[in-house]
PDB file of C-alpha atoms and ligand atoms in Angstrom:
ATOM      1  CA  MET A   1     195.180 -50.401 -93.336  1.00 65.00           C
ATOM      2  CA  LYS A   2     195.357 -47.392 -90.975  1.00 83.00           C
ATOM      3  CA  THR A   3     197.820 -47.645 -88.231  1.00 92.00           C
ATOM      4  CA  LEU A   4     196.806 -46.337 -84.845  1.00 96.00           C
ATOM      5  CA  VAL A   5     199.481 -44.049 -83.417  1.00 97.00           C
ATOM      6  CA  PHE A   6     199.745 -43.000 -79.885  1.00 98.00           C
ATOM      7  CA  ALA A   7     201.473 -39.590 -79.752  1.00 97.00           C
ATOM      8  CA  VAL A   8     202.566 -38.384 -76.329  1.00 97.00           C
ATOM      9  CA  GLU A   9     203.652 -34.773 -76.421  1.00 96.00           C
ATOM     10  CA  ASP A  10     203.038 -32.046 -73.974  1.00 95.00           C
ATOM     11  CA  GLU A  11     203.774 -29.050 -76.144  1.00 94.00           C
ATOM     12  CA  GLU A  12     200.347 -28.152 -77.771  1.00 94.00           C
ATOM     13  CA  ASP A  13     201.783 -26.892 -80.989  1.00 94.00           C
ATOM     14  CA  ILE A  14     203.963 -29.879 -81.701  1.00 94.00           C
ATOM     15  CA  ALA A  15     201.076 -32.258 -80.624  1.00 95.00           C
ATOM     16  CA  ARG A  16     198.832 -30.424 -83.177  1.00 96.00           C
ATOM     17  CA  LEU A  17     201.445 -30.759 -85.883  1.00 94.00           C
ATOM     18  CA  LEU A  18     201.913 -34.417 -85.145  1.00 95.00           C
ATOM     19  CA  ARG A  19     198.128 -35.111 -85.388  1.00 96.00           C
ATOM     20  CA  TYR A  20     197.820 -33.055 -88.546  1.00 96.00           C
ATOM     21  CA  HIS A  21     200.639 -34.562 -90.550  1.00 95.00           C
ATOM     22  CA  LEU A  22     200.186 -38.213 -89.262  1.00 95.00           C
ATOM     23  CA  GLU A  23     196.430 -38.015 -90.202  1.00 96.00           C
ATOM     24  CA  ALA A  24     197.300 -36.505 -93.609  1.00 94.00           C
ATOM     25  CA  GLY A  25     199.827 -39.548 -94.059  1.00 91.00           C
ATOM     26  CA  GLY A  26     196.825 -41.840 -93.471  1.00 93.00           C
ATOM     27  CA  HIS A  27     197.279 -42.850 -89.818  1.00 95.00           C
ATOM     28  CA  GLN A  28     194.796 -42.712 -86.969  1.00 96.00           C
ATOM     29  CA  VAL A  29     196.098 -40.647 -84.064  1.00 97.00           C
ATOM     30  CA  ARG A  30     195.530 -40.372 -80.365  1.00 97.00           C
ATOM     31  CA  VAL A  31     197.397 -37.551 -78.706  1.00 97.00           C
ATOM     32  CA  PHE A  32     198.302 -37.547 -75.018  1.00 97.00           C
ATOM     33  CA  HIS A  33     199.807 -34.524 -73.214  1.00 96.00           C
ATOM     34  CA  ARG A  34     201.306 -36.469 -70.329  1.00 95.00           C
ATOM     35  CA  SER A  35     202.445 -40.005 -69.640  1.00 94.00           C
ATOM     36  CA  ALA A  36     200.080 -40.738 -66.949  1.00 93.00           C
ATOM     37  CA  GLY A  37     197.346 -43.059 -68.212  1.00 94.00           C
ATOM     38  CA  VAL A  38     198.950 -43.773 -71.567  1.00 97.00           C
ATOM     39  CA  LEU A  39     199.880 -47.335 -70.676  1.00 96.00           C
ATOM     40  CA  ALA A  40     196.406 -48.338 -69.433  1.00 96.00           C
ATOM     41  CA  GLU A  41     194.800 -46.858 -72.583  1.00 97.00           C
ATOM     42  CA  ALA A  42     197.374 -48.615 -74.797  1.00 97.00           C
ATOM     43  CA  GLU A  43     196.734 -52.169 -73.020  1.00 96.00           C
ATOM     44  CA  GLN A  44     192.973 -51.537 -73.737  1.00 95.00           C
ATOM     45  CA  SER A  45     193.464 -50.887 -77.425  1.00 93.00           C
ATOM     46  CA  PRO A  46     197.165 -51.491 -78.495  1.00 93.00           C
ATOM     47  CA  PRO A  47     198.485 -48.976 -81.031  1.00 96.00           C
ATOM     48  CA  GLY A  48     200.617 -49.878 -83.974  1.00 94.00           C
ATOM     49  CA  LEU A  49     203.254 -47.371 -82.974  1.00 96.00           C
ATOM     50  CA  PHE A  50     204.155 -45.059 -80.104  1.00 96.00           C
ATOM     51  CA  LEU A  51     205.624 -41.621 -80.644  1.00 96.00           C
ATOM     52  CA  LEU A  52     207.105 -40.441 -77.276  1.00 94.00           C
ATOM     53  CA  ASP A  53     208.400 -37.040 -76.264  1.00 92.00           C
ATOM     54  CA  ILE A  54     211.244 -37.564 -73.736  1.00 87.00           C
ATOM     55  CA  MET A  55     210.612 -34.496 -71.458  1.00 87.00           C
ATOM     56  CA  LEU A  56     206.996 -34.895 -70.168  1.00 91.00           C
ATOM     57  CA  PRO A  57     205.196 -33.591 -67.084  1.00 90.00           C
ATOM     58  CA  GLY A  58     204.834 -36.362 -64.496  1.00 86.00           C
ATOM     59  CA  GLY A  59     207.173 -38.956 -65.938  1.00 88.00           C
ATOM     60  CA  SER A  60     209.571 -39.050 -68.847  1.00 88.00           C
ATOM     61  CA  GLY A  61     209.125 -40.725 -72.203  1.00 91.00           C
ATOM     62  CA  LEU A  62     212.056 -42.985 -71.410  1.00 89.00           C
ATOM     63  CA  ASP A  63     210.192 -44.307 -68.244  1.00 91.00           C
ATOM     64  CA  LEU A  64     207.110 -44.799 -70.276  1.00 94.00           C
ATOM     65  CA  CYS A  65     209.135 -46.727 -72.856  1.00 91.00           C
ATOM     66  CA  ARG A  66     210.521 -49.015 -70.191  1.00 89.00           C
ATOM     67  CA  GLN A  67     206.983 -49.701 -69.052  1.00 92.00           C
ATOM     68  CA  ILE A  68     205.818 -50.475 -72.509  1.00 92.00           C
ATOM     69  CA  ARG A  69     208.670 -52.954 -72.858  1.00 86.00           C
ATOM     70  CA  HIS A  70     207.674 -54.730 -69.691  1.00 85.00           C
ATOM     71  CA  SER A  71     203.988 -54.911 -70.694  1.00 87.00           C
ATOM     72  CA  ARG A  72     202.897 -58.248 -72.074  1.00 81.00           C
ATOM     73  CA  GLN A  73     200.493 -56.803 -74.572  1.00 85.00           C
ATOM     74  CA  LEU A  74     202.806 -53.960 -75.651  1.00 89.00           C
ATOM     75  CA  SER A  75     206.356 -55.028 -75.477  1.00 83.00           C
ATOM     76  CA  HIS A  76     206.816 -55.412 -79.209  1.00 83.00           C
ATOM     77  CA  VAL A  77     205.077 -52.286 -80.381  1.00 90.00           C
ATOM     78  CA  PRO A  78     207.626 -49.971 -81.996  1.00 90.00           C
ATOM     79  CA  VAL A  79     208.566 -46.751 -80.219  1.00 92.00           C
ATOM     80  CA  ILE A  80     209.867 -43.648 -81.809  1.00 92.00           C
ATOM     81  CA  PHE A  81     211.220 -40.958 -79.569  1.00 90.00           C
ATOM     82  CA  LEU A  82     210.778 -37.285 -80.220  1.00 88.00           C
ATOM     83  CA  THR A  83     213.678 -35.410 -78.821  1.00 79.00           C
ATOM     84  CA  ALA A  84     214.794 -31.714 -78.663  1.00 73.00           C
ATOM     85  CA  ARG A  85     218.196 -32.948 -77.612  1.00 61.00           C
ATOM     86  CA  GLY A  86     219.995 -34.281 -80.636  1.00 59.00           C
ATOM     87  CA  SER A  87     223.265 -35.329 -79.033  1.00 61.00           C
ATOM     88  CA  GLU A  88     224.655 -38.794 -79.959  1.00 63.00           C
ATOM     89  CA  ALA A  89     224.524 -39.758 -76.142  1.00 64.00           C
ATOM     90  CA  ASP A  90     220.730 -39.123 -76.028  1.00 64.00           C
ATOM     91  CA  ARG A  91     220.143 -41.066 -79.162  1.00 64.00           C
ATOM     92  CA  VAL A  92     221.934 -44.042 -77.959  1.00 63.00           C
ATOM     93  CA  THR A  93     220.257 -43.887 -74.559  1.00 67.00           C
ATOM     94  CA  GLY A  94     216.936 -43.852 -76.369  1.00 66.00           C
ATOM     95  CA  LEU A  95     217.878 -46.875 -78.390  1.00 66.00           C
ATOM     96  CA  GLU A  96     219.261 -48.710 -75.460  1.00 66.00           C
ATOM     97  CA  ILE A  97     216.255 -48.371 -73.267  1.00 68.00           C
ATOM     98  CA  GLY A  98     214.001 -49.758 -75.955  1.00 73.00           C
ATOM     99  CA  GLY A  99     213.311 -47.211 -78.665  1.00 81.00           C
ATOM    100  CA  ASP A 100     213.275 -48.356 -82.248  1.00 83.00           C
ATOM    101  CA  ASP A 101     214.081 -44.872 -83.582  1.00 83.00           C
ATOM    102  CA  TYR A 102     214.179 -41.227 -82.681  1.00 83.00           C
ATOM    103  CA  ILE A 103     213.236 -38.006 -84.371  1.00 86.00           C
ATOM    104  CA  THR A 104     214.900 -34.784 -83.395  1.00 84.00           C
ATOM    105  CA  LYS A 105     212.758 -31.740 -83.048  1.00 84.00           C
ATOM    106  CA  PRO A 106     212.256 -29.492 -84.876  1.00 85.00           C
ATOM    107  CA  PHE A 107     211.336 -31.965 -87.608  1.00 88.00           C
ATOM    108  CA  SER A 108     209.917 -31.455 -90.995  1.00 90.00           C
ATOM    109  CA  PRO A 109     206.587 -33.166 -91.872  1.00 90.00           C
ATOM    110  CA  ARG A 110     208.400 -35.015 -94.638  1.00 90.00           C
ATOM    111  CA  GLU A 111     210.889 -36.421 -92.144  1.00 89.00           C
ATOM    112  CA  LEU A 112     208.229 -37.373 -89.642  1.00 92.00           C
ATOM    113  CA  ILE A 113     206.106 -39.272 -92.145  1.00 91.00           C
ATOM    114  CA  ALA A 114     209.290 -40.953 -93.665  1.00 90.00           C
ATOM    115  CA  ARG A 115     210.553 -42.154 -90.294  1.00 89.00           C
ATOM    116  CA  VAL A 116     207.115 -43.407 -89.246  1.00 92.00           C
ATOM    117  CA  ARG A 117     206.747 -45.298 -92.494  1.00 90.00           C
ATOM    118  CA  ALA A 118     210.357 -46.761 -92.271  1.00 87.00           C
ATOM    119  CA  VAL A 119     209.629 -48.032 -88.741  1.00 88.00           C
ATOM    120  CA  LEU A 120     206.195 -49.478 -89.732  1.00 89.00           C
ATOM    121  CA  ARG A 121     207.704 -51.023 -92.743  1.00 85.00           C
ATOM    122  CA  ARG A 122     210.251 -52.770 -90.628  1.00 83.00           C
ATOM    123  CA  PHE A 123     207.625 -54.675 -88.749  1.00 81.00           C
ATOM    124  CA  GLU A 124     204.832 -55.047 -91.336  1.00 77.00           C
ATOM    125  CA  ARG A 125     206.172 -58.288 -92.655  1.00 73.00           C
ATOM    126  CA  PRO A 126     205.220 -60.944 -90.158  1.00 72.00           C
ATOM    127  CA  LEU A 127     207.828 -63.445 -89.109  1.00 76.00           C
ATOM    128  CA  GLN A 128     207.429 -66.975 -90.239  1.00 80.00           C
ATOM    129  CA  PRO A 129     206.216 -68.898 -87.250  1.00 79.00           C
ATOM    130  CA  ALA A 130     209.081 -70.932 -85.985  1.00 86.00           C
ATOM    131  CA  ARG A 131     210.687 -72.233 -82.800  1.00 92.00           C
ATOM    132  CA  ILE A 132     214.423 -71.892 -82.875  1.00 94.00           C
ATOM    133  CA  SER A 133     216.360 -73.692 -80.249  1.00 94.00           C
ATOM    134  CA  ALA A 134     219.911 -72.563 -80.048  1.00 94.00           C
ATOM    135  CA  GLY A 135     221.690 -73.983 -77.014  1.00 94.00           C
ATOM    136  CA  GLU A 136     220.323 -72.177 -74.025  1.00 96.00           C
ATOM    137  CA  ILE A 137     218.274 -69.754 -76.133  1.00 97.00           C
ATOM    138  CA  GLU A 138     214.797 -70.674 -77.187  1.00 96.00           C
ATOM    139  CA  ILE A 139     213.190 -68.215 -79.707  1.00 95.00           C
ATOM    140  CA  ASP A 140     209.526 -68.412 -80.583  1.00 92.00           C
ATOM    141  CA  SER A 141     208.987 -66.319 -83.726  1.00 88.00           C
ATOM    142  CA  GLY A 142     205.098 -66.629 -83.530  1.00 81.00           C
ATOM    143  CA  ALA A 143     204.829 -65.441 -79.968  1.00 80.00           C
ATOM    144  CA  MET A 144     207.830 -63.093 -80.380  1.00 83.00           C
ATOM    145  CA  SER A 145     209.218 -64.556 -77.139  1.00 88.00           C
ATOM    146  CA  VAL A 146     212.742 -65.329 -76.103  1.00 94.00           C
ATOM    147  CA  VAL A 147     213.752 -67.557 -73.302  1.00 96.00           C
ATOM    148  CA  VAL A 148     217.343 -67.725 -71.996  1.00 97.00           C
ATOM    149  CA  ARG A 149     218.348 -70.414 -69.597  1.00 96.00           C
ATOM    150  CA  GLY A 150     214.790 -70.958 -68.649  1.00 96.00           C
ATOM    151  CA  ALA A 151     213.966 -67.300 -67.960  1.00 95.00           C
ATOM    152  CA  PRO A 152     211.933 -65.068 -70.284  1.00 91.00           C
ATOM    153  CA  VAL A 153     213.870 -62.138 -71.623  1.00 91.00           C
ATOM    154  CA  ILE A 154     212.312 -58.750 -72.756  1.00 86.00           C
ATOM    155  CA  THR A 155     213.384 -57.432 -76.059  1.00 86.00           C
ATOM    156  CA  THR A 156     212.383 -54.555 -78.368  1.00 83.00           C
ATOM    157  CA  ALA A 157     210.701 -55.330 -81.699  1.00 84.00           C
ATOM    158  CA  THR A 158     214.052 -54.577 -83.436  1.00 88.00           C
ATOM    159  CA  GLU A 159     216.185 -56.479 -81.040  1.00 90.00           C
ATOM    160  CA  PHE A 160     213.849 -59.420 -81.516  1.00 91.00           C
ATOM    161  CA  ARG A 161     214.052 -59.260 -85.336  1.00 92.00           C
ATOM    162  CA  LEU A 162     217.818 -59.082 -85.328  1.00 95.00           C
ATOM    163  CA  LEU A 163     218.311 -61.944 -82.770  1.00 96.00           C
ATOM    164  CA  GLU A 164     215.780 -64.050 -84.724  1.00 95.00           C
ATOM    165  CA  TYR A 165     217.444 -63.379 -88.024  1.00 95.00           C
ATOM    166  CA  LEU A 166     220.897 -64.216 -86.819  1.00 97.00           C
ATOM    167  CA  ALA A 167     219.855 -67.411 -84.930  1.00 96.00           C
ATOM    168  CA  ARG A 168     217.746 -68.521 -87.999  1.00 95.00           C
ATOM    169  CA  HIS A 169     220.927 -68.299 -90.109  1.00 96.00           C
ATOM    170  CA  ALA A 170     223.276 -69.614 -87.436  1.00 95.00           C
ATOM    171  CA  GLY A 171     226.781 -70.081 -88.607  1.00 96.00           C
ATOM    172  CA  GLN A 172     226.527 -67.550 -91.408  1.00 97.00           C
ATOM    173  CA  VAL A 173     228.505 -64.331 -91.283  1.00 98.00           C
ATOM    174  CA  PHE A 174     226.629 -61.065 -91.935  1.00 98.00           C
ATOM    175  CA  THR A 175     228.098 -57.663 -92.631  1.00 97.00           C
ATOM    176  CA  ARG A 176     226.487 -54.716 -90.742  1.00 95.00           C
ATOM    177  CA  ASP A 177     225.208 -53.581 -94.202  1.00 93.00           C
ATOM    178  CA  GLN A 178     223.418 -56.929 -94.823  1.00 94.00           C
ATOM    179  CA  LEU A 179     221.930 -56.868 -91.288  1.00 95.00           C
ATOM    180  CA  LEU A 180     220.506 -53.285 -91.927  1.00 92.00           C
ATOM    181  CA  ASP A 181     219.012 -54.548 -95.203  1.00 90.00           C
ATOM    182  CA  ALA A 182     217.512 -57.595 -93.646  1.00 90.00           C
ATOM    183  CA  VAL A 183     216.264 -56.254 -90.352  1.00 90.00           C
ATOM    184  CA  TRP A 184     215.853 -52.462 -90.635  1.00 85.00           C
ATOM    185  CA  ARG A 185     214.901 -52.671 -94.377  1.00 79.00           C
ATOM    186  CA  ASP A 186     214.709 -48.892 -94.837  1.00 71.00           C
ATOM    187  CA  ARG A 187     218.185 -47.503 -94.766  1.00 70.00           C
ATOM    188  CA  GLN A 188     217.430 -43.846 -94.783  1.00 68.00           C
ATOM    189  CA  TYR A 189     217.873 -43.061 -91.093  1.00 69.00           C
ATOM    190  CA  VAL A 190     220.147 -45.730 -89.720  1.00 75.00           C
ATOM    191  CA  THR A 191     223.829 -46.176 -89.675  1.00 80.00           C
ATOM    192  CA  GLU A 192     226.046 -49.117 -89.162  1.00 85.00           C
ATOM    193  CA  ARG A 193     226.604 -47.914 -85.692  1.00 85.00           C
ATOM    194  CA  SER A 194     223.022 -48.842 -84.950  1.00 85.00           C
ATOM    195  CA  VAL A 195     223.771 -52.420 -85.538  1.00 92.00           C
ATOM    196  CA  ASP A 196     226.580 -52.417 -83.050  1.00 93.00           C
ATOM    197  CA  VAL A 197     224.277 -50.773 -80.463  1.00 88.00           C
ATOM    198  CA  TYR A 198     221.617 -53.450 -80.858  1.00 90.00           C
ATOM    199  CA  ILE A 199     224.205 -56.220 -80.739  1.00 95.00           C
ATOM    200  CA  ARG A 200     225.602 -54.937 -77.584  1.00 94.00           C
ATOM    201  CA  LYS A 201     222.102 -54.712 -76.001  1.00 91.00           C
ATOM    202  CA  LEU A 202     221.320 -58.353 -77.082  1.00 95.00           C
ATOM    203  CA  ARG A 203     224.628 -59.633 -75.726  1.00 97.00           C
ATOM    204  CA  GLU A 204     223.570 -58.071 -72.383  1.00 96.00           C
ATOM    205  CA  LYS A 205     220.368 -60.039 -72.621  1.00 95.00           C
ATOM    206  CA  VAL A 206     221.497 -63.456 -73.841  1.00 97.00           C
ATOM    207  CA  GLU A 207     225.192 -63.962 -72.954  1.00 97.00           C
ATOM    208  CA  ARG A 208     226.550 -65.230 -69.556  1.00 96.00           C
ATOM    209  CA  GLU A 209     229.496 -62.860 -70.142  1.00 97.00           C
ATOM    210  CA  PRO A 210     228.535 -59.970 -72.641  1.00 97.00           C
ATOM    211  CA  GLU A 211     232.108 -59.054 -72.841  1.00 97.00           C
ATOM    212  CA  SER A 212     233.154 -62.568 -74.115  1.00 97.00           C
ATOM    213  CA  PRO A 213     230.133 -63.442 -76.088  1.00 97.00           C
ATOM    214  CA  VAL A 214     229.782 -67.073 -77.326  1.00 97.00           C
ATOM    215  CA  TYR A 215     226.500 -66.712 -79.248  1.00 98.00           C
ATOM    216  CA  LEU A 216     226.664 -63.300 -80.835  1.00 98.00           C
ATOM    217  CA  ARG A 217     230.225 -63.396 -82.240  1.00 98.00           C
ATOM    218  CA  THR A 218     232.074 -60.614 -83.749  1.00 97.00           C
ATOM    219  CA  VAL A 219     233.916 -61.614 -86.951  1.00 97.00           C
ATOM    220  CA  ARG A 220     236.725 -59.167 -87.214  1.00 94.00           C
ATOM    221  CA  GLY A 221     236.736 -57.076 -90.385  1.00 93.00           C
ATOM    222  CA  ALA A 222     233.438 -58.585 -91.595  1.00 95.00           C
ATOM    223  CA  GLY A 223     230.573 -58.399 -89.150  1.00 96.00           C
ATOM    224  CA  TYR A 224     228.607 -60.742 -86.934  1.00 98.00           C
ATOM    225  CA  ARG A 225     227.825 -64.385 -86.797  1.00 98.00           C
ATOM    226  CA  PHE A 226     225.454 -66.361 -84.543  1.00 98.00           C
ATOM    227  CA  GLU A 227     226.829 -69.571 -83.117  1.00 97.00           C
ATOM    228  CA  VAL A 228     225.787 -72.273 -80.819  1.00 95.00           C
ATOM    229  CA  PRO A 229     228.795 -72.904 -78.548  1.00 92.00           C
ATOM    230  CA  LYS A 230     229.955 -76.452 -78.309  1.00 88.00           C
ATOM    231  CA  SER A 231     229.327 -76.564 -74.522  1.00 84.00           C
ATOM    232  CA  ALA A 232     225.680 -75.712 -75.137  1.00 81.00           C
ATOM    233  CA  ARG A 233     224.945 -78.270 -77.869  1.00 76.00           C
ATOM    234  CA  ALA A 234     222.540 -81.051 -77.038  1.00 63.00           C
TER     235      ALA A 234
HETATM  236 CA1   CA B   1     208.166 -32.016 -73.764  1.00 78.85          CA
END
């Protein structure tokens, strides 16, 4: 099945390249040169993936990503950032505000297609519908929703998969490596560091005290384990 990709890129040459290579890779592409209007169009016909340039006229790709994450229809659509700035800080910022991956410009067609494929592959396998009740956290895998202490929490597609996986296997210790295999699936462009970034982000969303987590526990020298604290058990 063809995936509809929304590519938001103001540089004509790069936009043309994106369209050319993505179409050659079997995808359907809609190109936008500015961020205005993208959200409304996407809510009308939701794409399977967003490719967002960061520096855009009239509103950055980071702002657009925030809006996507807050949209009921779009919050779980994966986002890949295109960035000319390849510093570690920018990558981490992109991941923290809701990106699922990033591609540094200039990119090779091969890298573009491989990364798009990797992200799509991560989300192609539907989650088994289940409701997981873990203390103060309610996870609905069918609806892809998380409710913490009665309030809905917005997560990215990857954050959701990671939380769901850990909660589904509560009590079990996973190494970063195992989590990468289970949640990211394609290991080519992610590092163990990515797992830590996502865990930190999830702790901010579900823990009362992210610095002293009681659900998403670090197991020193091993990895992570999801636990339901005694105080929160029914
Ligand atoms: Ca730009």
